[in-house]
mmCIF file of C-alpha atoms in Angstrom:
data_model
loop_
_atom_site.group_PDB
_atom_site.id
_atom_site.type_symbol
_atom_site.label_atom_id
_atom_site.label_comp_id
_atom_site.label_asym_id
_atom_site.label_seq_id
_atom_site.Cartn_x
_atom_site.Cartn_y
_atom_site.Cartn_z
ATOM 1 C CA MET A 1 18.875 -74.240 -45.287
ATOM 2 C CA ASN A 2 15.159 -74.618 -44.603
ATOM 3 C CA ALA A 3 13.959 -71.792 -42.362
ATOM 4 C CA PRO A 4 10.735 -72.299 -40.400
ATOM 5 C CA GLY A 5 7.700 -70.512 -41.687
ATOM 6 C CA PHE A 6 6.565 -67.168 -40.347
ATOM 7 C CA LEU A 7 3.394 -68.717 -39.090
ATOM 8 C CA LEU A 8 5.252 -71.197 -36.873
ATOM 9 C CA VAL A 9 7.398 -68.501 -35.368
ATOM 10 C CA VAL A 10 4.374 -66.386 -34.634
ATOM 11 C CA THR A 11 2.651 -69.412 -33.122
ATOM 12 C CA VAL A 12 5.617 -70.005 -30.757
ATOM 13 C CA ALA A 13 5.609 -66.305 -29.802
ATOM 14 C CA VAL A 14 1.864 -66.334 -29.027
ATOM 15 C CA LEU A 15 2.254 -69.569 -26.998
ATOM 16 C CA TYR A 16 5.129 -68.124 -24.941
ATOM 17 C CA SER A 17 3.391 -64.806 -24.295
ATOM 18 C CA SER A 18 0.068 -66.363 -23.317
ATOM 19 C CA GLY A 19 1.884 -68.867 -21.077
ATOM 20 C CA PHE A 20 3.726 -66.128 -19.277
ATOM 21 C CA TYR A 21 0.561 -64.047 -19.004
ATOM 22 C CA LEU A 22 -1.207 -66.930 -17.347
ATOM 23 C CA LEU A 23 1.723 -67.473 -14.966
ATOM 24 C CA LEU A 24 1.314 -63.941 -13.617
ATOM 25 C CA GLN A 25 -2.327 -64.547 -12.583
ATOM 26 C CA ARG A 26 -3.403 -65.131 -8.997
ATOM 27 C CA SER A 27 -5.502 -68.229 -9.685
ATOM 28 C CA LEU A 28 -3.515 -71.453 -9.303
ATOM 29 C CA MET A 29 -5.436 -73.172 -12.163
ATOM 30 C CA ARG A 30 -4.371 -70.386 -14.522
ATOM 31 C CA VAL A 31 -0.777 -70.884 -13.332
ATOM 32 C CA VAL A 32 -1.086 -74.652 -14.163
ATOM 33 C CA PHE A 33 -2.442 -73.791 -17.650
ATOM 34 C CA GLY A 34 0.426 -71.315 -18.093
ATOM 35 C CA ILE A 35 2.995 -74.029 -17.261
ATOM 36 C CA LEU A 36 1.252 -76.390 -19.764
ATOM 37 C CA ILE A 37 1.292 -73.786 -22.526
ATOM 38 C CA LEU A 38 4.894 -72.913 -21.835
ATOM 39 C CA GLY A 39 5.780 -76.612 -22.067
ATOM 40 C CA HIS A 40 4.021 -76.834 -25.479
ATOM 41 C CA ALA A 41 5.811 -73.700 -26.618
ATOM 42 C CA ALA A 42 9.196 -75.116 -25.532
ATOM 43 C CA ASN A 43 8.538 -78.351 -27.360
ATOM 44 C CA LEU A 44 7.529 -76.532 -30.507
ATOM 45 C CA SER A 45 10.536 -74.266 -30.433
ATOM 46 C CA LEU A 46 12.802 -77.279 -29.916
ATOM 47 C CA MET A 47 11.291 -78.882 -32.972
ATOM 48 C CA LEU A 48 11.789 -75.694 -35.028
ATOM 49 C CA THR A 49 15.518 -75.783 -34.314
ATOM 50 C CA ASP A 50 15.873 -79.007 -36.316
ATOM 51 C CA THR A 51 16.561 -77.884 -39.920
ATOM 52 C CA ALA A 52 16.502 -81.390 -41.370
ATOM 53 C CA ILE A 53 13.264 -83.009 -40.358
ATOM 54 C CA THR A 54 13.088 -85.683 -42.964
ATOM 55 C CA LEU A 55 12.049 -89.340 -43.339
ATOM 56 C CA PRO A 56 14.637 -92.045 -42.604
ATOM 57 C CA PRO A 57 16.424 -93.498 -45.621
ATOM 58 C CA LEU A 58 14.657 -96.862 -45.067
ATOM 59 C CA LEU A 59 11.231 -95.347 -45.941
ATOM 60 C CA THR A 60 12.294 -93.279 -48.962
ATOM 61 C CA GLY A 61 14.954 -95.559 -50.425
ATOM 62 C CA GLN A 62 17.246 -92.661 -51.035
ATOM 63 C CA ASP A 63 20.298 -91.405 -49.206
ATOM 64 C CA GLY A 64 20.022 -87.878 -47.910
ATOM 65 C CA GLN A 65 20.144 -85.682 -44.959
ATOM 66 C CA ILE A 66 18.780 -87.281 -41.803
ATOM 67 C CA SER A 67 17.007 -85.717 -38.915
ATOM 68 C CA ASP A 68 19.028 -84.679 -35.830
ATOM 69 C CA PRO A 69 17.855 -86.740 -32.865
ATOM 70 C CA LEU A 70 18.955 -84.208 -30.217
ATOM 71 C CA PRO A 71 15.993 -81.840 -30.521
ATOM 72 C CA GLN A 72 13.613 -84.767 -30.432
ATOM 73 C CA ALA A 73 15.330 -86.131 -27.273
ATOM 74 C CA MET A 74 15.189 -82.728 -25.708
ATOM 75 C CA ALA A 75 11.484 -82.443 -26.513
ATOM 76 C CA LEU A 76 10.781 -85.820 -24.923
ATOM 77 C CA THR A 77 12.648 -84.711 -21.823
ATOM 78 C CA ALA A 78 10.658 -81.460 -21.713
ATOM 79 C CA ILE A 79 7.369 -83.379 -21.985
ATOM 80 C CA VAL A 80 8.321 -85.580 -18.979
ATOM 81 C CA ILE A 81 9.445 -82.542 -16.898
ATOM 82 C CA THR A 82 6.259 -80.632 -17.821
ATOM 83 C CA PHE A 83 4.172 -83.641 -16.786
ATOM 84 C CA GLY A 84 5.837 -83.865 -13.434
ATOM 85 C CA VAL A 85 5.626 -80.101 -12.698
ATOM 86 C CA THR A 86 1.944 -80.133 -13.783
ATOM 87 C CA THR A 87 1.170 -83.033 -11.508
ATOM 88 C CA PHE A 88 2.818 -81.260 -8.566
ATOM 89 C CA LEU A 89 1.006 -77.961 -9.320
ATOM 90 C CA LEU A 90 -2.368 -79.721 -9.648
ATOM 91 C CA ALA A 91 -1.848 -81.371 -6.189
ATOM 92 C CA LEU A 92 -0.844 -78.027 -4.756
ATOM 93 C CA ALA A 93 -3.871 -76.244 -6.262
ATOM 94 C CA TYR A 94 -6.196 -79.016 -4.943
ATOM 95 C CA ARG A 95 -4.655 -78.703 -1.527
ATOM 96 C CA VAL A 96 -5.117 -74.893 -1.452
ATOM 97 C CA TRP A 97 -8.709 -75.326 -2.749
ATOM 98 C CA LEU A 98 -9.516 -77.785 0.042
ATOM 99 C CA GLY A 99 -8.437 -75.173 2.630
ATOM 100 C CA ASP A 100 -10.867 -72.415 1.667
ATOM 101 C CA ASP A 101 -12.808 -73.530 -1.516
ATOM 102 C CA ASN A 102 -10.813 -70.932 -3.517
ATOM 103 C CA ASP A 103 -7.699 -71.462 -5.622
ATOM 104 C CA GLU A 104 -6.661 -67.764 -5.581
ATOM 105 C CA VAL A 105 -3.332 -67.033 -3.934
ATOM 106 C CA PRO A 106 -3.940 -64.715 -0.948
ATOM 107 C CA ALA A 107 -2.208 -61.362 -0.787
ATOM 108 C CA ASP A 108 0.951 -61.265 1.132
ATOM 109 C CA LEU A 109 1.104 -59.007 4.227
ATOM 110 C CA GLU A 110 4.554 -57.767 3.287
ATOM 111 C CA ASP A 111 3.246 -56.783 -0.209
ATOM 112 C CA ARG A 112 0.495 -54.772 1.392
ATOM 113 C CA ARG A 113 3.007 -52.965 3.634
ATOM 114 C CA ILE A 114 5.283 -52.105 0.711
ATOM 115 C CA GLY A 115 2.177 -50.908 -1.237
ATOM 116 C CA ARG A 116 1.217 -48.568 1.491
ATOM 117 C CA LEU A 117 4.764 -47.123 1.552
ATOM 118 C CA THR A 118 4.750 -46.382 -2.187
ATOM 119 C CA GLU A 119 1.262 -44.757 -2.244
ATOM 120 C CA PRO A 120 1.249 -41.010 -2.554
ATOM 121 C CA GLU A 121 0.267 -39.229 0.634
ATOM 122 C CA ASP A 122 -2.884 -37.013 0.601
ATOM 123 C CA SER A 123 -1.992 -33.426 1.339
ATOM 124 C CA SER A 124 -5.379 -32.398 2.668
#
């Protein structure tokens, strides 16, 4: 069994963590970049699940273990889905930017009300 290298596992972890960090930002462009990075992390982790990434027997001339096509098909599907979601988010960010020349998500009034309820009261 051929285990993936430690560097590849750390790379996937860094991509996932930075993608989730960008998703939690208020700027819509950072959210779009977070979705893109998460898509790349998902593709890389799908490719790491295939333990037999080898050349086809036609190129090597030898019989041996062939590569499983399922992770490759899943990665191709993930690429298409990421492209569609990215296109939608870019259109959404552009539409929000046209409204007020700012791509930052405004604060919700309900969030402000809940924030005031959880603030400690001054005992002056």
